[in-house]
Coordinates of C-alpha atoms in Angstrom, one line a residue:
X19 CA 7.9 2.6 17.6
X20 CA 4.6 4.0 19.3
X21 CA 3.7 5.2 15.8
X22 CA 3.2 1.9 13.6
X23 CA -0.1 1.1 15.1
X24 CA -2.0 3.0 12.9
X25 CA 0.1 1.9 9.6
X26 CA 0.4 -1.5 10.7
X27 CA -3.1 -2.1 11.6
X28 CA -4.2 -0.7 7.8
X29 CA -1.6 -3.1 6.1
X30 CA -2.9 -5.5 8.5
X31 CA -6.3 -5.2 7.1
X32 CA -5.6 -5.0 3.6
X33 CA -3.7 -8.2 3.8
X34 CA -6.3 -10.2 5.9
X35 CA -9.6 -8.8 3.8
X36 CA -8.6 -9.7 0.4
X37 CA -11.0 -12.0 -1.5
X38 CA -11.8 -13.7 -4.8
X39 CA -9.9 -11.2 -7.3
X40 CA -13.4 -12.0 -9.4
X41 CA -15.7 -10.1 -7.1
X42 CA -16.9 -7.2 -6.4
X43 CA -17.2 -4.9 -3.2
X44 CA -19.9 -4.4 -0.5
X45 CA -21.0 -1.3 -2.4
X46 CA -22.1 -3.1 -5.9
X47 CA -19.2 -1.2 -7.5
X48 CA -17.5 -3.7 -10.4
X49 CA -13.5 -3.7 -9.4
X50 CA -11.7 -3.1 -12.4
X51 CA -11.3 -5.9 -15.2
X52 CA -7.4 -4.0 -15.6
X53 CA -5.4 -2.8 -18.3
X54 CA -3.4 -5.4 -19.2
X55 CA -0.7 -2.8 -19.3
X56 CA -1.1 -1.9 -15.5
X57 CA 0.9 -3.4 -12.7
X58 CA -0.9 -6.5 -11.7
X59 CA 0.6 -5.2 -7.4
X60 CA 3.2 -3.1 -6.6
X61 CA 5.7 -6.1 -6.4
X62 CA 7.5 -3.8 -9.0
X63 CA 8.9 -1.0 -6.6
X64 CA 10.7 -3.7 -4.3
X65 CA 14.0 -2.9 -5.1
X66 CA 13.5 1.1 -3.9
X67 CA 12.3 -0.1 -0.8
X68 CA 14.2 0.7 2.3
X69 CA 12.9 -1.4 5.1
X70 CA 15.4 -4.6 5.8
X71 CA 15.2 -8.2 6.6
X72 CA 16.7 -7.5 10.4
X73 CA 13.5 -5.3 10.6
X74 CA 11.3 -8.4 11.3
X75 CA 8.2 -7.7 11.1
X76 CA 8.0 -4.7 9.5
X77 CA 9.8 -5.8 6.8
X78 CA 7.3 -9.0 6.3
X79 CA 4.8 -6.8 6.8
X80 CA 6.0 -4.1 3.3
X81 CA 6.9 -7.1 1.5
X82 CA 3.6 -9.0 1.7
X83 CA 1.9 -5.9 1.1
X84 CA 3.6 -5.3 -2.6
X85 CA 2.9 -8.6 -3.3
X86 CA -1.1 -7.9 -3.0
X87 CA -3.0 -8.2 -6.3
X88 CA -4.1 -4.8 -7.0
X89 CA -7.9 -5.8 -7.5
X90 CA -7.7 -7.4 -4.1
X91 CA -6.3 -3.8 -2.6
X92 CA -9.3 -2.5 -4.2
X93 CA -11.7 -4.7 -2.8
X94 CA -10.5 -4.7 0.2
X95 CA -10.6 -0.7 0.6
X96 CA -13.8 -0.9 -0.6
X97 CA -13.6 0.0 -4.3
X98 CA -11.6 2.8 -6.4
X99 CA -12.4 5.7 -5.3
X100 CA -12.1 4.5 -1.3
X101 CA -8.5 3.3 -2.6
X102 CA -7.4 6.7 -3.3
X103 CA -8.3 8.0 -0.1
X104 CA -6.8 5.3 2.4
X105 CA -3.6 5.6 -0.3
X106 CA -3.7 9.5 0.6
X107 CA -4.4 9.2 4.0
X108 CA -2.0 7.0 4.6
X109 CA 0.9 8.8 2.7
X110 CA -0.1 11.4 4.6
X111 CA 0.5 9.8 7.9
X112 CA 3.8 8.0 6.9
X113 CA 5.1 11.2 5.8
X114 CA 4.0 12.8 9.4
X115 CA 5.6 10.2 11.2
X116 CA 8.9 10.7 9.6
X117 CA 8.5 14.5 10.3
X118 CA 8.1 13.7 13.7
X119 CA 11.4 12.0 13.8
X120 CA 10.7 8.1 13.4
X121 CA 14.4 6.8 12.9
X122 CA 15.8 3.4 12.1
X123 CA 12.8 0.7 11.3
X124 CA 10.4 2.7 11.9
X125 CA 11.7 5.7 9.9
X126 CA 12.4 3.1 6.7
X127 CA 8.5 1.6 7.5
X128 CA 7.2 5.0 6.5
X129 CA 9.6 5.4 3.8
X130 CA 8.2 2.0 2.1
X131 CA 4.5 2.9 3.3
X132 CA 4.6 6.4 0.9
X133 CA 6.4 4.4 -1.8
X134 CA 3.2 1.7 -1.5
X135 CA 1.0 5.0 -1.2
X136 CA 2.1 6.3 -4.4
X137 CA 2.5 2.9 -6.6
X138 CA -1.6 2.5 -5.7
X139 CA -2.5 5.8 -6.8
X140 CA -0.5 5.1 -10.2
X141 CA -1.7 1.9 -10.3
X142 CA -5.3 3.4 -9.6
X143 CA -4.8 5.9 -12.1
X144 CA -3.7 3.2 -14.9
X145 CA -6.6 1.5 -14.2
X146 CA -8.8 4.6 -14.8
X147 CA -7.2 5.7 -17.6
X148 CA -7.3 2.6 -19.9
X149 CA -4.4 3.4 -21.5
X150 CA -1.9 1.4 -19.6
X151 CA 1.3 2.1 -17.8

């Protein structure tokens, strides 16, 4: 379980930095007024995720993440464009972690953490798209 620092720690922050879904970032970039076709979170890719309720913490932790209004996840990332790179980065390190032989919990943290990684990108490219889900 040495691993879920890193992952924990950015959930962590995304959860705790949200603000006012009206604002926008540090940077002066608008956050997105939405599609009102595109996911509102990612509560919509609960029932694929892996991690369980015996998993404590972790399991709080994928759950309260999903439930994140999207234009807070952009806000607190610090705007689109940052939002794809933390969702890439972090993908990236899930998917190491699992490589490196996480198991159990931990192995079905990661799992969630790519499936989060990827519903922000779609969610991201929605957004940027106009044209809905």
């Amino acid at each position: 379980m040495r691993y879920l620092s890193l992952p924990c720690f950015l959930a962590a922050s995304v959860l705790l930095l949200g603000s006012p879904s009206g604002a926008q970032d540090g940077q002066g970039e608008a956050l997105p007024q939405g599609n009102s076709d595109c996911p509102k979170s990612r509560a919509y890719i609960e029932p694929e995720l892996t991690t369980r309720p015996e998993d404590g913490q972790l399991y709080d932790t994928q759950r309260q993440a999903i439930d994140m209004p999207i234009r807070d996840v952009i806000q607190a990332m610090g705007g689109i464009e940052a939002a794809y790179v933390v969702a890439g980065r972090t993908r990236a390190e899930a998917e190491a972690r699992i490589a490196e032989g996480a198991e159990g919990a931990e192995r079905r943290f990661h799992q969630d953490t790519i499936l989060r990684a990827d519903a922000l990108t779609a969610i991201l490219d929605c957004l940027q798209s106009g044209k809905g889900a």
